[in-house]
Amino acid sequence: MNFNQNNQGFNNTIHFGKKNKTQGSRSGFKAWLEELKGKVGKWDNQRKGLNPLLILLFTLIAMFIYFFLTLPALNFMAPEFYAFLITAVLIFNGLNLLFGKLPVFRTGWISTVAIALLIAIPAVLGFFSQPLLRAKSYATLIQVEDANFADSVKEMSYDKVPVVDREAAAIIGARQMGSVQEVVSQFEINENYTQINIKNVPVRVSPLAYSDIVKYFINSGNGIPYYVKVDMATQEADLIKLANPLKYSKSDILMRDITRHNRFNHPTKMFGETNFEVDDNGNGYYITSVLTRRIGFFGGTDVKGAIVTNGANGESQYYDIANVPNWVDRVYPADLIVQQLDFRGMYTNGFFNSIIGQRNVTRTTQGYNYVPLNDDIYLFTGVTSIRSDSSNLGFYFVNLRTKEAKFFSVPSADEVSAMNSAAGQIQEKNYTPAFPVLLNIKNRPTYLIGLKDASGLAKMFALVDAENYQQVIVGNTVQEVIAQYNLRTDTSNQPGADANEKTIVVDEVQNVVIDGNTIFFIRAKDDTTIYVGTAKQLGSALVFVKPGETLKVFGNPRGEQFDILEVRP
């Protein structure tokens, strides 16, 4: 009995001792904290710092410099805006600590809470904007209409088929630049090379740029007088004088830098890409896409409008997407369109299906190109299974001004397979295939592929039937391969339902011999149609035709081409 009582007392003593030790630790920390606060408070009382309003003023000056250099969008949907606010809080606290007299503990505590909120709130909102929770919303960012390829993509004349990519445009433009000595000594070419249509002709354009800071100060008073235009069909370049020299550009500095100029005029807008374009009157403009978020605060990036800035006088106007001027060709960034198409293919049947079952999950193919249609620029890319085989389920065509999107269900070879097939026809030349352009030739989707030599320029061309990529035609010009394709695929010389008779005045005649058959190409005065006839069918009727003569022809109209079946007296 005595032993148990003693043991219980001993245990109580131990327990009491632990409790006192814990309480002592807490009391010790509290005492240390109170002592520290006291010392800091005493130091605060002894400081004779600047007035808080002056600290705030210096913070605003520092943040203006930060804004001037980094150009963040002052928008709650922009991540850089939160970084901007956190920087402001840190600068204010740093200035107060060094030069101010506000209580350090109090301002530090408030600042810590503010920074924590500026990190936590975007993180939480960003999480709730992820595809995991909003897959259906991501799948519907772009609306796609099913359409018939032959009805939607009209045949185009061979002299309007774009064959120049950005890399080739830079090479061709540099050669043209070198021919003008007074320009090449002061300027270089900005290698943006935007593809646009000018008077329904596909071209790539890029303004000149000041070659260095010294040349900038010498020439900035007069502005940038020229831009380079590369005809995407003929591969010819011209140095074009602008109607008014550019005083705002990507190579200007300070407030004449085009991005900074737009940021100060539109501080709350989130910018996408900025492209140089030329209107039909020869005036240079910069088109900047304006972004928004369609899903929560940080998900579903999309374009809601565009800023059109006159490069000559800096006049800047924002347009909602429905009101963008018709002459503008590029509003939606290509990479953003491809991302939205991939979201559509991935998440139409939900997020988990994109990972586990993958039923009907698709993705875009490895690359894209541009096609001019109806005086607009369309992005095209193939659609393939997520399992990455070498075939396409079809093609997407998306208008880069309006985001009108169409899907053509055309089972076919993918672009890479077509490129390899084209290169295999001329292995001995070691030419490199460019990414193809998809054309409508006789109502069949057909890849046109430029074959580049070591200089980076297309020296030959290939047509590959998209539905049967083993059918390949190679020639030295676009005109030649299209004519050869038409010749090989012609199964009937009978007039079609829309056959008609036309009287034309000959403006130009050219011919080419393919497989022993002479094909004649005729341009008529005041007519954009190309008239095509073969010696095999027409005999000598076109052999002695000269410019200025009048012809009465009967045949089948086919887009911008007219197949001559008969020359009538």
XYZ file of C-alpha atoms in Angstrom:
569
model
C 0.000 0.000 0.000
C 2.692 2.434 0.870
C 4.658 1.436 -2.208
C 1.705 2.166 -4.554
C 1.043 5.465 -2.930
C 4.664 6.459 -3.267
C 4.728 5.324 -6.887
C 1.599 7.311 -7.698
C 3.094 10.366 -6.129
C 6.245 9.898 -8.133
C 4.229 9.679 -11.352
C 2.309 12.778 -10.451
C 5.575 14.543 -9.845
C 6.916 13.540 -13.259
C 3.717 14.571 -15.034
C 3.719 17.878 -13.215
C 7.296 18.456 -14.193
C 6.579 17.863 -17.931
C 3.662 20.232 -17.807
C 5.765 22.921 -16.253
C 8.484 22.366 -18.874
C 5.985 22.805 -21.756
C 4.450 25.840 -20.195
C 7.912 27.181 -19.557
C 8.861 26.760 -23.241
C 5.763 28.608 -24.376
C 6.305 31.301 -21.832
C 9.926 31.584 -22.883
C 9.037 32.042 -26.572
C 6.352 34.556 -25.664
C 8.778 36.412 -23.514
C 11.379 36.387 -26.291
C 8.806 37.662 -28.787
C 7.700 40.408 -26.419
C 11.328 41.353 -25.855
C 11.962 41.462 -29.614
C 8.863 43.569 -30.203
C 9.988 45.859 -27.451
C 13.436 46.316 -28.979
C 11.967 46.862 -32.464
C 9.382 49.237 -31.020
C 12.121 51.163 -29.240
C 14.077 51.257 -32.510
C 10.916 52.433 -34.335
C 10.483 55.247 -31.798
C 14.087 56.367 -32.215
C 13.907 56.375 -36.027
C 13.442 59.714 -37.700
C 12.461 58.397 -41.113
C 10.587 59.853 -44.024
C 6.915 60.625 -44.015
C 4.860 57.545 -45.098
C 3.419 59.563 -47.971
C 6.934 60.062 -49.340
C 7.585 56.315 -49.033
C 4.356 55.730 -50.974
C 5.420 58.273 -53.600
C 8.815 56.597 -54.074
C 7.064 53.229 -54.320
C 4.813 54.567 -57.079
C 7.847 55.911 -58.932
C 9.592 52.556 -58.652
C 6.474 50.743 -59.849
C 6.135 53.090 -62.823
C 9.687 52.184 -63.843
C 8.840 48.501 -63.355
C 5.685 48.932 -65.473
C 7.613 50.815 -68.164
C 10.178 48.028 -68.471
C 8.019 44.894 -68.104
C 4.654 46.153 -69.484
C 2.303 43.905 -67.465
C -1.438 43.933 -68.157
C -3.262 45.540 -65.236
C -5.953 42.900 -65.363
C -7.113 40.438 -62.699
C -7.007 37.639 -65.304
C -3.316 38.233 -66.029
C -0.825 36.329 -63.820
C 1.746 39.096 -64.267
C -0.641 41.524 -62.552
C -0.287 39.606 -59.265
C 3.488 39.610 -59.633
C 3.235 43.378 -60.161
C 1.268 43.810 -56.898
C 3.628 41.566 -54.909
C 6.585 43.594 -56.181
C 4.850 46.798 -55.075
C 4.336 45.432 -51.554
C 7.966 44.326 -51.288
C 9.300 47.668 -52.533
C 7.118 49.619 -50.095
C 8.301 47.483 -47.161
C 11.924 47.690 -48.237
C 11.801 51.488 -48.510
C 9.999 51.760 -45.167
C 12.569 49.529 -43.474
C 15.473 51.576 -44.832
C 14.094 55.093 -44.836
C 10.615 55.166 -43.272
C 9.193 55.355 -39.788
C 6.081 53.180 -39.923
C 6.128 50.330 -37.339
C 8.115 47.495 -38.894
C 6.216 44.682 -37.149
C 2.810 45.978 -38.088
C 3.605 46.767 -41.734
C 5.538 43.496 -42.072
C 2.599 41.482 -40.757
C 0.115 43.223 -43.051
C 2.427 42.791 -46.019
C 2.927 39.072 -45.290
C -0.824 38.529 -45.242
C -1.247 40.543 -48.466
C 1.463 38.580 -50.286
C 0.018 35.275 -49.064
C -3.387 36.261 -50.430
C -1.891 37.412 -53.743
C -0.333 33.959 -54.123
C -3.169 31.857 -52.719
C -6.114 33.467 -54.521
C -4.721 32.999 -58.077
C -3.614 29.455 -57.179
C -7.098 28.490 -55.972
C -8.869 30.190 -58.860
C -6.417 28.589 -61.282
C -7.124 25.139 -59.854
C -10.862 25.554 -60.365
C -10.196 26.586 -63.979
C -8.335 23.369 -64.893
C -9.609 20.774 -67.416
C -9.935 18.280 -64.555
C -13.031 20.201 -63.393
C -14.059 22.026 -66.585
C -13.355 19.560 -69.420
C -16.613 20.244 -71.285
C -15.939 23.987 -71.247
C -12.491 23.432 -72.769
C -13.976 21.180 -75.458
C -16.359 23.943 -76.584
C -13.875 26.828 -76.733
C -14.012 26.542 -80.530
C -17.160 25.694 -82.460
C -16.503 23.471 -85.471
C -18.915 22.852 -88.335
C -18.835 19.641 -90.386
C -18.571 20.521 -94.066
C -17.901 19.095 -97.510
C -14.370 19.715 -98.766
C -15.220 20.206 -102.453
C -18.032 22.656 -101.658
C -16.086 24.749 -99.139
C -12.583 24.844 -100.635
C -12.783 26.127 -104.174
C -10.132 25.431 -106.762
C -7.653 28.251 -107.211
C -5.568 29.340 -110.148
C -2.010 28.016 -110.163
C -0.644 31.573 -110.086
C -2.277 32.141 -106.668
C -1.109 28.946 -104.990
C 1.110 29.856 -101.976
C 4.424 28.004 -102.036
C 6.640 30.270 -99.909
C 6.939 29.510 -96.195
C 8.414 31.844 -93.580
C 11.931 30.456 -93.914
C 11.971 30.848 -97.700
C 10.429 34.337 -97.442
C 13.304 35.454 -95.199
C 15.854 34.219 -97.746
C 14.086 35.789 -100.726
C 13.536 39.062 -98.862
C 17.193 39.291 -97.803
C 18.295 38.978 -101.419
C 15.968 41.775 -102.490
C 17.149 43.923 -99.583
C 20.745 43.617 -100.715
C 19.915 45.164 -104.084
C 19.194 48.607 -102.589
C 22.441 49.966 -101.171
C 21.113 53.072 -99.400
C 18.565 50.934 -97.549
C 20.722 47.943 -96.644
C 23.332 50.194 -95.034
C 20.789 51.618 -92.572
C 18.121 48.973 -92.086
C 17.597 45.245 -91.785
C 14.452 43.162 -92.215
C 12.226 42.261 -89.303
C 11.764 38.520 -89.854
C 8.099 38.399 -88.831
C 6.899 37.855 -92.442
C 3.155 37.769 -91.813
C 1.096 35.941 -94.435
C -1.778 38.146 -95.610
C -3.813 38.840 -98.729
C -3.323 42.095 -100.625
C -5.990 42.551 -103.296
C -6.691 38.813 -103.146
C -3.027 37.879 -103.746
C -1.308 35.790 -101.026
C 1.891 37.500 -99.876
C 4.221 37.603 -96.898
C 5.088 41.062 -95.622
C 7.617 42.356 -93.127
C 8.712 45.916 -92.347
C 12.304 47.029 -92.267
C 13.943 47.546 -88.882
C 16.705 49.852 -87.645
C 19.916 47.843 -87.793
C 21.368 49.257 -84.540
C 20.926 52.058 -82.015
C 23.145 54.480 -83.944
C 21.145 53.943 -87.147
C 18.007 54.431 -85.085
C 19.004 57.920 -83.954
C 20.081 58.813 -87.499
C 16.873 57.643 -89.197
C 14.117 57.688 -86.580
C 13.116 61.229 -87.455
C 12.024 60.097 -90.913
C 10.734 56.709 -89.828
C 10.886 53.377 -91.635
C 10.070 54.009 -95.300
C 9.783 50.487 -96.765
C 8.497 46.992 -96.214
C 9.354 43.776 -98.019
C 6.605 41.943 -99.894
C 7.184 38.357 -101.039
C 4.693 36.949 -103.552
C 3.935 33.477 -102.234
C 3.066 32.117 -105.682
C 5.867 33.507 -107.855
C 8.577 33.560 -105.127
C 9.419 37.125 -106.145
C 10.185 39.876 -103.645
C 9.723 43.628 -103.848
C 10.827 46.451 -101.601
C 7.643 48.526 -101.353
C 7.543 52.133 -100.238
C 4.891 52.748 -97.607
C 2.285 55.425 -98.157
C 3.483 56.913 -94.851
C 6.741 55.894 -93.071
C 6.446 53.916 -89.853
C 7.118 55.952 -86.702
C 6.028 53.091 -84.406
C 7.451 49.591 -84.813
C 9.026 46.642 -83.043
C 12.490 48.087 -83.635
C 11.678 51.510 -82.175
C 12.544 52.304 -78.556
C 10.944 54.034 -75.583
C 7.421 55.275 -76.313
C 7.676 54.491 -80.026
C 8.109 50.787 -79.351
C 4.820 49.372 -80.640
C 4.192 47.113 -77.632
C 4.911 49.873 -75.099
C 2.825 52.347 -77.102
C -0.136 49.966 -77.050
C 0.340 49.102 -73.371
C 0.176 52.745 -72.275
C -2.909 53.275 -74.444
C -4.586 50.054 -73.301
C -3.178 49.252 -69.825
C -5.867 46.703 -68.869
C -5.846 44.686 -72.100
C -4.073 41.315 -72.244
C -2.054 41.141 -75.456
C -1.568 38.175 -77.728
C 0.675 38.306 -80.783
C 1.307 41.446 -82.825
C 1.514 41.178 -86.609
C 2.387 43.705 -89.289
C -0.186 44.104 -92.062
C -0.720 46.444 -94.991
C -4.130 47.694 -96.075
C -5.157 47.995 -99.728
C -3.983 51.631 -99.781
C -0.399 50.792 -98.813
C -0.577 51.940 -95.171
C 1.286 49.910 -92.554
C -0.598 48.735 -89.452
C 0.148 46.560 -86.433
C -2.624 44.167 -85.437
C -2.501 43.048 -81.788
C -4.869 40.325 -80.613
C -6.528 41.019 -77.242
C -7.001 38.000 -74.981
C -9.540 37.029 -72.359
C -10.292 33.968 -70.213
C -13.462 32.040 -70.988
C -13.183 29.536 -68.117
C -12.950 30.983 -64.629
C -10.238 33.589 -64.076
C -7.263 31.802 -65.580
C -8.530 29.071 -67.922
C -9.658 28.915 -71.520
C -7.555 31.624 -73.143
C -9.334 33.118 -76.146
C -9.363 36.267 -78.286
C -12.046 38.853 -77.672
C -10.889 41.605 -80.024
C -7.971 43.342 -81.695
C -6.061 46.604 -81.413
C -5.352 48.155 -84.814
C -2.472 50.634 -84.609
C -1.451 52.933 -87.440
C 2.325 52.548 -87.687
C 2.734 56.047 -89.115
C 0.970 58.190 -86.504
C 0.364 55.779 -83.629
C -3.425 56.068 -83.699
C -4.712 53.017 -81.868
C -8.249 51.634 -81.944
C -9.677 48.615 -80.151
C -12.325 46.535 -81.973
C -14.481 43.754 -80.607
C -13.995 40.571 -82.591
C -17.234 41.072 -84.536
C -16.204 44.568 -85.653
C -12.615 43.992 -86.788
C -12.130 45.608 -90.245
C -12.466 43.186 -93.157
C -9.027 44.025 -94.564
C -7.383 42.616 -91.430
C -6.280 39.003 -92.009
C -4.634 37.873 -88.767
C -6.411 38.234 -85.411
C -6.252 34.782 -83.829
C -2.757 33.410 -83.060
C -2.189 30.120 -84.876
C -0.849 28.345 -81.783
C -3.945 29.340 -79.802
C -6.223 27.908 -82.508
C -4.288 24.632 -82.547
C -4.484 24.450 -78.740
C -8.273 24.914 -78.804
C -8.652 22.265 -81.523
C -6.628 19.865 -79.368
C -8.840 20.664 -76.355
C -11.861 19.820 -78.501
C -10.345 16.491 -79.514
C -9.188 15.621 -75.997
C -12.103 16.604 -73.768
C -15.306 16.188 -75.801
C -16.098 13.011 -73.828
C -14.739 14.263 -70.517
C -11.384 14.578 -68.767
C -10.984 10.989 -67.544
C -11.847 9.580 -70.968
C -8.876 11.518 -72.357
C -6.587 9.513 -70.040
C -8.173 6.097 -69.482
C -10.637 5.014 -72.185
C -9.605 7.540 -74.866
C -12.793 6.872 -76.836
C -12.921 9.161 -79.912
C -9.949 11.172 -78.616
C -8.148 13.040 -81.414
C -5.359 15.553 -81.797
C -4.014 17.786 -84.515
C -1.091 16.577 -86.590
C 2.485 17.767 -86.253
C 2.296 21.093 -88.040
C -0.007 23.496 -89.804
C -0.020 25.834 -92.764
C -2.087 28.645 -94.230
C -4.436 28.704 -97.213
C -5.949 31.861 -98.792
C -9.704 31.524 -99.286
C -12.229 34.239 -100.140
C -9.659 36.964 -99.392
C -9.123 35.601 -95.864
C -6.339 33.495 -94.372
C -7.287 30.041 -93.112
C -5.153 27.828 -90.919
C -5.307 24.189 -91.917
C -4.098 21.147 -90.025
C -4.824 17.461 -90.079
C -6.746 15.516 -87.435
C -5.486 12.128 -86.313
C -6.103 9.564 -83.606
C -4.437 10.031 -80.234
C -2.603 6.780 -80.918
C -0.376 8.639 -83.396
C -0.690 6.549 -86.543
C 0.246 7.876 -89.991
C -3.264 8.605 -91.190
C -5.642 11.519 -90.895
C -9.317 11.374 -90.015
C -9.791 14.656 -91.845
C -8.784 18.303 -91.827
C -9.598 21.462 -89.889
C -9.842 24.810 -91.706
C -10.056 27.870 -89.399
C -10.459 31.510 -90.422
C -7.787 33.513 -88.556
C -9.919 36.670 -88.545
C -13.292 35.306 -87.421
C -12.420 31.833 -85.975
C -14.999 30.251 -88.259
C -13.935 26.588 -88.173
C -14.806 23.681 -90.453
C -13.997 19.987 -90.289
C -13.722 17.955 -93.477
C -14.038 14.218 -92.913
C -11.469 12.932 -95.419
C -9.586 9.767 -94.431
C -6.117 10.378 -95.804
C -2.388 10.152 -95.295
C -0.980 12.622 -92.787
C 1.218 15.492 -93.894
C 4.508 13.888 -92.863
C 3.754 10.741 -94.868
C 2.969 12.890 -97.912
C 6.207 14.845 -97.458
C 8.245 11.647 -97.284
C 6.476 10.271 -100.335
C 7.265 13.426 -102.329
C 10.918 13.473 -101.277
C 11.221 9.798 -102.225
C 10.477 10.611 -105.856
C 13.709 12.577 -106.210
C 16.018 10.992 -103.656
C 19.075 11.678 -105.810
C 18.644 15.457 -105.398
C 18.550 15.415 -101.575
C 15.804 18.031 -101.562
C 13.985 18.755 -98.299
C 10.158 18.806 -98.393
C 8.395 21.836 -96.944
C 5.187 21.463 -94.946
C 2.401 21.047 -97.514
C -0.455 23.276 -98.584
C -3.814 21.534 -99.028
C -5.529 22.327 -102.333
C -8.728 21.320 -104.055
C -7.816 19.865 -107.445
C -10.744 18.389 -109.315
C -12.670 18.143 -106.036
C -9.994 15.999 -104.407
C -7.882 17.103 -101.422
C -4.328 17.271 -102.728
C -1.090 18.205 -100.971
C 1.190 20.663 -102.751
C 4.720 20.314 -101.394
C 7.698 22.535 -102.145
C 10.992 20.653 -102.468
C 13.864 22.796 -101.197
C 17.527 22.666 -102.068
C 20.358 23.474 -99.679
C 19.701 27.220 -100.054
C 16.245 26.837 -98.499
C 14.297 27.723 -101.656
C 11.796 25.522 -103.476
C 13.339 24.264 -106.729
C 10.726 21.618 -107.532
C 7.163 20.882 -106.539
C 5.130 17.782 -105.872
C 1.417 17.030 -105.835
C 0.397 14.164 -103.584
C -3.140 12.815 -103.545
C -4.142 13.059 -99.879
C -6.362 9.981 -100.079
C -3.738 7.931 -101.921
C -0.296 9.259 -101.080
C 1.385 6.820 -103.463
C 0.090 8.953 -106.348
C 2.811 11.587 -106.652
C 3.538 14.027 -109.466
C 6.790 16.021 -109.455
C 7.675 18.980 -111.668
C 9.712 22.153 -111.898
C 6.789 24.585 -111.502
C 3.379 24.646 -109.866
C 1.845 25.209 -113.284
C 3.523 22.075 -114.606
C 2.526 19.727 -111.779
C -1.103 20.917 -111.742
C -1.357 20.528 -115.521
C 0.191 17.068 -115.328
C -2.176 16.117 -112.509
C -5.169 17.284 -114.555
C -3.929 15.371 -117.570
C -3.494 12.124 -115.654
C -6.795 12.344 -113.796
C -8.930 13.353 -116.802
C -11.236 10.432 -117.559
C -13.615 12.227 -119.906
C -13.472 15.002 -122.460
C -17.222 15.466 -122.374
C -18.790 18.816 -121.447
C -20.170 19.054 -117.940
C -23.523 20.389 -116.803
C -22.125 23.935 -116.542
C -20.175 23.871 -119.847
C -20.478 27.116 -121.774
C -19.045 29.191 -124.597
C -16.920 32.282 -124.003
C -15.315 34.857 -126.242
C -11.949 36.064 -125.021
C -9.188 38.407 -126.135
C -5.823 36.688 -125.706
C -3.367 38.546 -123.483
C -0.646 35.905 -122.956
C 0.011 32.338 -124.095
C 2.367 29.791 -122.536
C 2.808 26.083 -123.115
C 4.486 23.140 -121.456
C 5.130 19.611 -122.685
C 4.157 16.827 -120.282
C 4.429 13.151 -121.198
C 4.681 14.140 -124.851
C 1.518 16.256 -124.825
C 1.586 20.046 -125.178
C -0.633 21.953 -122.731
C -1.528 25.574 -123.477
C -2.230 28.176 -120.763
C -3.981 31.337 -121.900
C -4.585 34.569 -120.006
C -7.376 36.789 -121.342
C -7.628 40.562 -121.084
C -9.731 41.816 -118.172
C -10.223 38.251 -116.956
C -8.590 36.412 -114.047
C -9.528 32.956 -115.341
C -6.768 30.707 -116.714
C -7.831 28.933 -119.931
C -6.246 25.500 -120.385
C -6.265 23.309 -123.488
C -4.208 20.382 -124.795
C -2.793 19.808 -128.276
C -3.928 16.191 -127.993
C -7.534 17.300 -127.833
C -7.515 20.512 -129.873
C -4.879 19.689 -132.481
C -3.229 22.829 -133.892
C -6.064 25.182 -132.935
C -3.925 26.926 -130.294
C -0.463 26.537 -131.800
C -0.403 29.858 -133.656
C -2.546 31.926 -131.287
C -0.974 35.306 -130.489
C -1.736 38.037 -127.949
C -4.472 40.374 -129.146
C -6.391 37.728 -131.079
C -10.011 36.928 -130.280
C -10.991 33.340 -129.524
C -14.354 31.694 -129.093
C -13.862 28.768 -126.719
C -16.211 26.121 -125.386
C -15.489 24.098 -122.269
C -15.910 23.374 -118.585
C -15.390 26.113 -115.972
C -13.591 24.790 -112.896
C -12.976 27.384 -110.205
C -10.549 29.939 -111.581
C -9.638 27.644 -114.481
C -11.509 26.956 -117.728
C -10.826 23.643 -119.492
C -11.106 24.252 -123.238
C -12.830 21.409 -125.074
C -13.267 23.164 -128.392
C -12.122 26.304 -130.231
C -15.016 27.508 -132.380
C -14.883 29.748 -135.447
